[in-house]
mmCIF file of C-alpha atoms in Angstrom:
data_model
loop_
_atom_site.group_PDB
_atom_site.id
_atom_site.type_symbol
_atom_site.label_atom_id
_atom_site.label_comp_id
_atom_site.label_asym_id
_atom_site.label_seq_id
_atom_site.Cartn_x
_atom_site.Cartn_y
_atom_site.Cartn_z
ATOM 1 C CA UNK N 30 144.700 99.704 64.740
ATOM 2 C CA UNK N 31 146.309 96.720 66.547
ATOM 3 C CA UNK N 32 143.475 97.046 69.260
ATOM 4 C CA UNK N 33 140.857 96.889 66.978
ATOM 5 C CA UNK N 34 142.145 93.932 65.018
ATOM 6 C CA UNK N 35 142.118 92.196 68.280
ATOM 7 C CA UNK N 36 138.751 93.010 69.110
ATOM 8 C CA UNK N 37 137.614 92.285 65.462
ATOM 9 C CA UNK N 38 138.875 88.885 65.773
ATOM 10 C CA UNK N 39 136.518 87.756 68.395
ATOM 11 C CA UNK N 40 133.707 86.230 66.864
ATOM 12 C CA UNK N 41 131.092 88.140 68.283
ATOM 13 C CA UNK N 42 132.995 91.621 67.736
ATOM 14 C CA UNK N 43 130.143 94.010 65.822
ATOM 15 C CA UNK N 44 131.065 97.803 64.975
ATOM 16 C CA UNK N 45 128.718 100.781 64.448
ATOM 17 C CA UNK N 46 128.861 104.538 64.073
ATOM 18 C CA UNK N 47 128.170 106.909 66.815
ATOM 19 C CA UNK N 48 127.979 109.677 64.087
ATOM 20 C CA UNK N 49 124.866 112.010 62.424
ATOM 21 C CA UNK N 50 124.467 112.747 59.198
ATOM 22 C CA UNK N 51 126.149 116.245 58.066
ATOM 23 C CA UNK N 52 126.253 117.670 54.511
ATOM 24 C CA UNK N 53 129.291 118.469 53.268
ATOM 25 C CA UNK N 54 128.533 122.274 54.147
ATOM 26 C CA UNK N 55 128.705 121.437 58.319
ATOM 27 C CA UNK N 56 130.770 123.005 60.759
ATOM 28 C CA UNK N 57 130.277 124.909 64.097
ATOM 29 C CA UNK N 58 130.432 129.082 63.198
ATOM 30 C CA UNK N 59 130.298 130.155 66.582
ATOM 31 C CA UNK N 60 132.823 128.981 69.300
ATOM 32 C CA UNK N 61 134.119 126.402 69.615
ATOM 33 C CA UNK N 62 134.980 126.355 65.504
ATOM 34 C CA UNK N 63 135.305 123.009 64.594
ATOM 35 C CA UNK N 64 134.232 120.832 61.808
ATOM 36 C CA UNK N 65 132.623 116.862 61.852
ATOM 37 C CA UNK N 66 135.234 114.487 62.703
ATOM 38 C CA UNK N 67 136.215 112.396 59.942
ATOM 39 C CA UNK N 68 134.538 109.376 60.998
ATOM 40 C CA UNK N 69 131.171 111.261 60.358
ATOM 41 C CA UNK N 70 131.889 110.637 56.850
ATOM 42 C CA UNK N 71 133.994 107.587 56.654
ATOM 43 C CA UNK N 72 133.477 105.165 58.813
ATOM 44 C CA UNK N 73 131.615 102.641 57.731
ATOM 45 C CA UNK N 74 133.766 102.565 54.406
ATOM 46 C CA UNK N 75 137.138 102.632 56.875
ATOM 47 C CA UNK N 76 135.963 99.018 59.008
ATOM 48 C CA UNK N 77 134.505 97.665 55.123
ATOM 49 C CA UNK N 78 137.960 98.137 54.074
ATOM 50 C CA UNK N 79 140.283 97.459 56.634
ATOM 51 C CA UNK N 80 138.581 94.998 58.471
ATOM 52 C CA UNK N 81 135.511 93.612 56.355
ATOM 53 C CA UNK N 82 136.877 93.314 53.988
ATOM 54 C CA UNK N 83 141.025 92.943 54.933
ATOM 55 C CA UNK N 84 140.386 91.048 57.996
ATOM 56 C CA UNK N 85 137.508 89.373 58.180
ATOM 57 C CA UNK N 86 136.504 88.356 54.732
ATOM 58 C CA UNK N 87 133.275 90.552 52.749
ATOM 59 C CA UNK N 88 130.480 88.186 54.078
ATOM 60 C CA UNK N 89 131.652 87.581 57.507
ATOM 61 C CA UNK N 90 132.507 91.532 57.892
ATOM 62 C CA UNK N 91 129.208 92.622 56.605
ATOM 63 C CA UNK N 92 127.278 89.943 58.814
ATOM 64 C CA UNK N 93 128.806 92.037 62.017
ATOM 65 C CA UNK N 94 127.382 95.662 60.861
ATOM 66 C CA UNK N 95 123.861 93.521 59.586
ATOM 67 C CA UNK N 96 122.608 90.748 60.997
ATOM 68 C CA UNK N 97 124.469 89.761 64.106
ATOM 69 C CA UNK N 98 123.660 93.325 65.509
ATOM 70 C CA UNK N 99 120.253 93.714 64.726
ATOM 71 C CA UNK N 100 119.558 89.899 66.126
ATOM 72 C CA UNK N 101 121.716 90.972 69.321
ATOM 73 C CA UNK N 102 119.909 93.842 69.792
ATOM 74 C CA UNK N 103 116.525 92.647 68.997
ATOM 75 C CA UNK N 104 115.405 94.158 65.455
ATOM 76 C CA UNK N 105 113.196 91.485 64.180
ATOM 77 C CA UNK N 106 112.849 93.239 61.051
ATOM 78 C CA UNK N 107 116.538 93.911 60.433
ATOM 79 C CA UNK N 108 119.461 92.871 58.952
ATOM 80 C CA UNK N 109 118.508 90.518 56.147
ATOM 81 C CA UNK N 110 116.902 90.353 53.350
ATOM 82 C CA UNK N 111 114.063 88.820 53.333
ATOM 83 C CA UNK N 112 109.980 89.134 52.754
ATOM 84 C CA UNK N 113 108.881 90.623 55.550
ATOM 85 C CA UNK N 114 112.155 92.286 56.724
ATOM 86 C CA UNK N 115 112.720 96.223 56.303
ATOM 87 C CA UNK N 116 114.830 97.243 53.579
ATOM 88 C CA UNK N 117 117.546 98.639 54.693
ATOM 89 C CA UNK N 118 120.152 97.586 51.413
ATOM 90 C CA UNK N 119 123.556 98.452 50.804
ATOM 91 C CA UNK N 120 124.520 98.585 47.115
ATOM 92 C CA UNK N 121 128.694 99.044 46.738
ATOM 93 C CA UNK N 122 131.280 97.942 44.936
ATOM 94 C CA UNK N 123 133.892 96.607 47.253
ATOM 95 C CA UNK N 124 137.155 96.837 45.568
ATOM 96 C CA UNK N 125 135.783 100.686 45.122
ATOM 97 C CA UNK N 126 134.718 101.122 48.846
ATOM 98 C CA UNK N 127 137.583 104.056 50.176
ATOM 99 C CA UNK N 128 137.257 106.302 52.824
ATOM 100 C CA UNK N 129 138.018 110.235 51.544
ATOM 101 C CA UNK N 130 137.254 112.136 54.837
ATOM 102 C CA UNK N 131 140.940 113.783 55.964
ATOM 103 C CA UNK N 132 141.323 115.411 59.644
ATOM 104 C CA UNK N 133 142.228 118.978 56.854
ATOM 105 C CA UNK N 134 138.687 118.128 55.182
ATOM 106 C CA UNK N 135 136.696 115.495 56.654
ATOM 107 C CA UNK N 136 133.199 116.711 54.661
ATOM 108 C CA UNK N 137 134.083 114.065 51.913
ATOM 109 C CA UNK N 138 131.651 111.251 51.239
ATOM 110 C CA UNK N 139 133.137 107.869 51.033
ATOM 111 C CA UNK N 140 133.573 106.064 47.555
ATOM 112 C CA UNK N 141 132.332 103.010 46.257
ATOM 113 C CA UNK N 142 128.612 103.103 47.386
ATOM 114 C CA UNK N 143 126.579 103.272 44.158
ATOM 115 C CA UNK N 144 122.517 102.724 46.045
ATOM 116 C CA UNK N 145 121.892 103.049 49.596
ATOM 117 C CA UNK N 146 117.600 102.427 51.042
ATOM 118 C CA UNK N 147 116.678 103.197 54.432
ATOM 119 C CA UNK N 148 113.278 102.097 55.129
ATOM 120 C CA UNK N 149 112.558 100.822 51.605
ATOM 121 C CA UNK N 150 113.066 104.167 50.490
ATOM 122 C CA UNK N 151 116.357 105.238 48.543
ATOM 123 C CA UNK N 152 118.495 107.442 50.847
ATOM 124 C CA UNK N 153 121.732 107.175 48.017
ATOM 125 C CA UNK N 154 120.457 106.775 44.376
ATOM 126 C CA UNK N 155 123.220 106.116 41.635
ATOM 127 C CA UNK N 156 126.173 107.782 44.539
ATOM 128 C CA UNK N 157 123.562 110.998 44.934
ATOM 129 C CA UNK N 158 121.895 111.589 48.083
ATOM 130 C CA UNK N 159 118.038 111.848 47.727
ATOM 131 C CA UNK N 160 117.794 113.424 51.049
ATOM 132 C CA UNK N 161 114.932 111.065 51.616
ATOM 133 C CA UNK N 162 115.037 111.619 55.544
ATOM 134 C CA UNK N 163 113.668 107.893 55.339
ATOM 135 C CA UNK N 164 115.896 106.974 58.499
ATOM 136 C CA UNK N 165 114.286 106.408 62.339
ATOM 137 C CA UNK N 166 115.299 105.666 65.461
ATOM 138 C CA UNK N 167 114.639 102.296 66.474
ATOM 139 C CA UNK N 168 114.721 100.977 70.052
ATOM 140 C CA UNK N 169 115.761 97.503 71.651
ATOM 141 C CA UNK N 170 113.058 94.597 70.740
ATOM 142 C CA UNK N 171 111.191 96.431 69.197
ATOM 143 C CA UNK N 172 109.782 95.736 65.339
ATOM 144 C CA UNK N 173 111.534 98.373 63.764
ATOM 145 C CA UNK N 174 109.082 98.858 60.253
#
């Protein structure tokens, strides 16, 4: 945690999952057993709440897992709302946001995320998935829409 807070602290520090989307049904039945790592599941609501949140301050934290990564990166239609942008929107309630996923059970959604769109489409609606599948990959540079 100590690392990270260091890292954090540099001003051009951004943070992202490595992770793919599981239901809370997933894990491997044929060797070797194992089930999704926690951070599969919680994340995103760990670094809102320890670090943009704790750390960082709401805006600033959000800015690094928005805007400064898609402008890095070179997603011109990323990372803020505006016309002509992609909506990709985040609806949560921050003093809610917790992380639920335990190494014993890590198929646990986080809390506090009420509406979630992925391509203009909603992905969470009212804390349910939709199972929209609205997501993409998107590559460097490229407009993402």
């Amino acid at each position: 945690d100590d690392v990270k807070r260091v890292f954090y602290k540099h001003p051009r520090a951004m943070t992202g999952t490595d992770t793919k989307l599981f239901d809370t049904a997933a894990e491997q039945t044929i060797p070797p057993y194992y089930v999704p790592n926690p951070n599969t599941y919680g994340g995103m609501a760990r670094y809102i709440k320890r670090y943009g949140i704790g750390m960082l301050g709401l805006e600033e934290g959000i800015r690094r897992i928005t805007s400064l990564p898609a402008a890095t990166i070179g997603l011109r239609d990323r990372g803020e709302i505006a016309g002509g942008k992609t909506a990709d929107i985040v609806v949560m309630t921050p003093h809610l946001v917790c992380e639920k996923a335990t190494d014993d059970e890590p198929r646990q959604y986080p809390g506090g995320f009420d509406w979630v769109l992925v391509n203009g489409v909603f992905a969470l609606a009212d804390g349910k998935h939709t199972l929209s599948r609205s997501g993409k990959m998107l590559r460097h540079g490229s407009a993402s829409g």
